[in-house]
GROMACS .gro file of C-alpha atoms in nm:
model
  171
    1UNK     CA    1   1.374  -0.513  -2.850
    2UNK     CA    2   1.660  -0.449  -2.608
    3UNK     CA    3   1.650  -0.054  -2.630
    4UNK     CA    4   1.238  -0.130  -2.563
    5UNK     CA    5   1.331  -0.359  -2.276
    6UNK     CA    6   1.570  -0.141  -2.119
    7UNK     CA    7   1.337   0.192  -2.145
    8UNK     CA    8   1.112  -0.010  -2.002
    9UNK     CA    9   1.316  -0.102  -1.722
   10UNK     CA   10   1.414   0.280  -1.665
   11UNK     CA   11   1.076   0.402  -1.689
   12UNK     CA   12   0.980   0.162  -1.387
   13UNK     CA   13   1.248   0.269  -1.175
   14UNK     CA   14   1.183   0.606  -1.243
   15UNK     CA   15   0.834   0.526  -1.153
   16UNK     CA   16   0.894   0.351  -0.836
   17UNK     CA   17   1.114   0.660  -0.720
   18UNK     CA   18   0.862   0.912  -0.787
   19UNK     CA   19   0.603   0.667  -0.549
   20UNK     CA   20   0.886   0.639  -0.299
   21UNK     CA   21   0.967   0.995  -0.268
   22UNK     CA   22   0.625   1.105  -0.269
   23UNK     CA   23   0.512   0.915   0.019
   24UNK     CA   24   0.795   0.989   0.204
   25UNK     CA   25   0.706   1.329   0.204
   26UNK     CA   26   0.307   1.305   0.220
   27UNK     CA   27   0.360   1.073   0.579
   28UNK     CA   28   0.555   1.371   0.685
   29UNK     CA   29   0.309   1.615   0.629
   30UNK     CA   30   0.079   1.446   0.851
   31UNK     CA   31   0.042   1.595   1.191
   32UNK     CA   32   0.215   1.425   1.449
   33UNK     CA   33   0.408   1.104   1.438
   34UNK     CA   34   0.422   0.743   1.586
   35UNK     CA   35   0.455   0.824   1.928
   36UNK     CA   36   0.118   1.036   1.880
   37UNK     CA   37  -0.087   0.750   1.769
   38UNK     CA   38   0.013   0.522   2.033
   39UNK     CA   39  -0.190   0.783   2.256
   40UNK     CA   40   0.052   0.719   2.504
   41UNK     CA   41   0.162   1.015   2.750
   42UNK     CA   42   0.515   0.938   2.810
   43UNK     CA   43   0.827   1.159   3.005
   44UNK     CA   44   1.001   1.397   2.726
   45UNK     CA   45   1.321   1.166   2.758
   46UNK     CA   46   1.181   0.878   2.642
   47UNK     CA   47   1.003   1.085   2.352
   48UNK     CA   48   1.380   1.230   2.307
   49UNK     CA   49   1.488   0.877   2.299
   50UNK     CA   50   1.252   0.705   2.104
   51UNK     CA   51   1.324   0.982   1.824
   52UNK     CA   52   1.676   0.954   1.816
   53UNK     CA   53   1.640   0.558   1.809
   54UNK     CA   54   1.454   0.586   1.490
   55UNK     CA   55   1.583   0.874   1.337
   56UNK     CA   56   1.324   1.114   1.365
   57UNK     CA   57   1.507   1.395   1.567
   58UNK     CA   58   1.701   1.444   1.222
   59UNK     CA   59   1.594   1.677   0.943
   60UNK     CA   60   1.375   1.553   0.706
   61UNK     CA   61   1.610   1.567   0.433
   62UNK     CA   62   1.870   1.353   0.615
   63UNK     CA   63   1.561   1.110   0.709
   64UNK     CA   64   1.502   1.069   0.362
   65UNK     CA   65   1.858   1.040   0.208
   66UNK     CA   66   1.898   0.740   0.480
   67UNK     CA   67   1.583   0.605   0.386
   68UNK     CA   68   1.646   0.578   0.029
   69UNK     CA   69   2.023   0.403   0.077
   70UNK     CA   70   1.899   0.152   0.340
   71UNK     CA   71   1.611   0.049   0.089
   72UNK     CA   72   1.774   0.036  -0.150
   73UNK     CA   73   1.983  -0.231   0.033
   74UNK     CA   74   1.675  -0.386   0.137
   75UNK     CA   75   1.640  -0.291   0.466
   76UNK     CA   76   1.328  -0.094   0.547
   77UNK     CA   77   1.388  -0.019   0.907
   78UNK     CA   78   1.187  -0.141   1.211
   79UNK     CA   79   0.852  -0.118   1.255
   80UNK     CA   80   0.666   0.174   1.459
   81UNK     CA   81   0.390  -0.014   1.523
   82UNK     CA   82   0.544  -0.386   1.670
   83UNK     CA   83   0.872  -0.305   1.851
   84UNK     CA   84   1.163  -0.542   1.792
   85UNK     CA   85   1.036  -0.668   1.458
   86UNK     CA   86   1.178  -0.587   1.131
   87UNK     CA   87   0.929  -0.384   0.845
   88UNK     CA   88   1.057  -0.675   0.578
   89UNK     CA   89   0.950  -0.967   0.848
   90UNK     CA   90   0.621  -0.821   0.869
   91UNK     CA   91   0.580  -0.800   0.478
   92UNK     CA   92   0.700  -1.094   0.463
   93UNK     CA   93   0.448  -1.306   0.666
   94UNK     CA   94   0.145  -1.096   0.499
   95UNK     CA   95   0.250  -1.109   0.134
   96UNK     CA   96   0.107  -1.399   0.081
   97UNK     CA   97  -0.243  -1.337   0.231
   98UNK     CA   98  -0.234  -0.975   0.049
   99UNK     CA   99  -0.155  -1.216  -0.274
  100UNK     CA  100  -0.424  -1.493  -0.235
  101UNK     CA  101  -0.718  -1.235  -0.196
  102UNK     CA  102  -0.587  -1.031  -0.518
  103UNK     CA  103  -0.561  -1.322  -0.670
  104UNK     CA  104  -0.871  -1.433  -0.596
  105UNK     CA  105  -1.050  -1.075  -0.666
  106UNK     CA  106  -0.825  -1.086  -1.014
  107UNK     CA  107  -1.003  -1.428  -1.119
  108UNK     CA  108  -1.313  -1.326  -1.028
  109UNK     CA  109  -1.308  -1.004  -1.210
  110UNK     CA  110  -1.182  -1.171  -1.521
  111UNK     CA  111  -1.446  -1.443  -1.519
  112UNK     CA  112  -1.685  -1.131  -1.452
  113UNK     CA  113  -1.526  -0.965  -1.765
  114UNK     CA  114  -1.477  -1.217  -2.014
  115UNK     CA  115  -1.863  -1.342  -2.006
  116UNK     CA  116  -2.001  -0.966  -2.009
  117UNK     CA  117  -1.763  -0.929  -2.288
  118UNK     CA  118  -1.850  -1.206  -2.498
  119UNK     CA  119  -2.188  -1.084  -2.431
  120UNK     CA  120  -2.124  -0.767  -2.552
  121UNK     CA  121  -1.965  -0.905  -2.889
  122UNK     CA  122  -2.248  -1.071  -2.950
  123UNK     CA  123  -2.478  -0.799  -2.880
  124UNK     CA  124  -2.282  -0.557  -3.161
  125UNK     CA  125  -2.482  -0.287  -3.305
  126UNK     CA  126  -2.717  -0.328  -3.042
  127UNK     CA  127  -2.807  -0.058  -2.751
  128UNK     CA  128  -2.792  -0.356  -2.511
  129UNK     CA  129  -2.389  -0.378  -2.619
  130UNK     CA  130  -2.335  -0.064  -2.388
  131UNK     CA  131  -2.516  -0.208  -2.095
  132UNK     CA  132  -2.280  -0.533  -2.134
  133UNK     CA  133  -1.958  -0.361  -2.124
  134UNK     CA  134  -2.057  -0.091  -1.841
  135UNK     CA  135  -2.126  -0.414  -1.644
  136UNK     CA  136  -1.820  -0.597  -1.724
  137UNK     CA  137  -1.635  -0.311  -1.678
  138UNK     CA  138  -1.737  -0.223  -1.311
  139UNK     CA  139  -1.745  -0.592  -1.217
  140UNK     CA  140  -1.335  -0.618  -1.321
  141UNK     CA  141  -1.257  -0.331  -1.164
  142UNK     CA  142  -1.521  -0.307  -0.824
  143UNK     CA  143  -1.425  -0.682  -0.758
  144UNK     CA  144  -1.050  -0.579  -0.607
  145UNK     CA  145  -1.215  -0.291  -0.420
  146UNK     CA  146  -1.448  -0.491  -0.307
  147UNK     CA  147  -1.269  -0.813  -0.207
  148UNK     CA  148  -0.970  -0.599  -0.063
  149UNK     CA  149  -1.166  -0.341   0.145
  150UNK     CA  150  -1.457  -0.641   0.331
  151UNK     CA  151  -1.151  -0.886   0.371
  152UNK     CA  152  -0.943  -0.633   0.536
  153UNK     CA  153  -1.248  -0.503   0.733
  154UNK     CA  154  -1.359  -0.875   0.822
  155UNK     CA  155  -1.048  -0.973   0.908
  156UNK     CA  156  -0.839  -0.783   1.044
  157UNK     CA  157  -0.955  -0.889   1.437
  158UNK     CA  158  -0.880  -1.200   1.328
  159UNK     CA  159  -0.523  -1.163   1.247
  160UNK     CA  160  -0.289  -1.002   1.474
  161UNK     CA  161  -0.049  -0.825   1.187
  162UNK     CA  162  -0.338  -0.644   1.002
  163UNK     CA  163  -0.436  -0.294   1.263
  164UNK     CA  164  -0.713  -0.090   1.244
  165UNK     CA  165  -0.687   0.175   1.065
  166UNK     CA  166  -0.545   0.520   1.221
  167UNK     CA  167  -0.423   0.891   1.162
  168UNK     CA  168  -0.140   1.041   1.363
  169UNK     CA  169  -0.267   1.348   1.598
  170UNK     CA  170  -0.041   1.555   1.769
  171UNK     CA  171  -0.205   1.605   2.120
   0.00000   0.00000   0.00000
């Protein structure tokens, strides 16, 4: 059970670094960067400065290898998007909404489940057993899609951490 345990464990780290690295490099693949998106024009010394505050005048390589040993001591840099605020403080304080609505979504797509798979039991042997299962299967999975994508679009005005969403352009 240990051996299990630990493999376990090592497959999930392994996991999480492949995610890591690979989004690393995919958001600097995009064209442009931060300063891009702002749509600010600003004086090439500030640009200069702005990228040496955060880093980004460095190779990419360096970027990353600094990436990965302040997050791996928890610290995941300051944000782009609100100046003078931390990335961690801003997970922090929208965790929790992020976690009621998937929890919320995960309940109802159970419920949704469970009764179109009890109906399906019952219905065994029967064509209308397919039918029950195709429709408890979309309802688990669509409800997190769902409740995730029209909460986010509905309110995201309404609260001042959640932006609209954009793509870095290099003008």
């Amino acid at each position: 059970m240990l051996k299990y345990l630990i493999k376990r464990i090592l497959y999930m780290v392994l996991t999480l670094f492949v995610i890591t690295t690979a989004t690393f490099f995919l958001m600097h693949n995009i064209q442009g960067d931060p300063l891009s998106a702002m749509g600010k024009t600003l004086p090439e010394q500030t640009i200069k400065n702005y990228k040496a505050r955060y880093g980004l005048d460095k190779p990419v390589s360096t970027q990353y290898a600094i990436f990965l040993k302040n997050a791996l001591h928890g610290d995941l840099g300051a944000s782009y998007k609100y100046p003078g605020r931390e990335v961690k403080t801003t997970i922090a304080q929208t965790a929790p909404v992020s976690g009621r609505i998937g929890g919320q979504a995960m309940v109802i797509g159970i419920t949704i489940g469970i009764i179109f798979g009890i109906l399906a039991a019952l219905n065994r042997g029967k064509s209308a057993r397919l039918y029950y299962q195709c429709i408890g299967y979309f309802g688990y999975y669509y409800t997190g899609i769902y409740f995730g994508g029209s909460f986010t679009i509905r309110f995201r005005s309404k609260i001042k951490l959640v932006s609209n969403f954009r793509i870095w352009r290099r003008n």
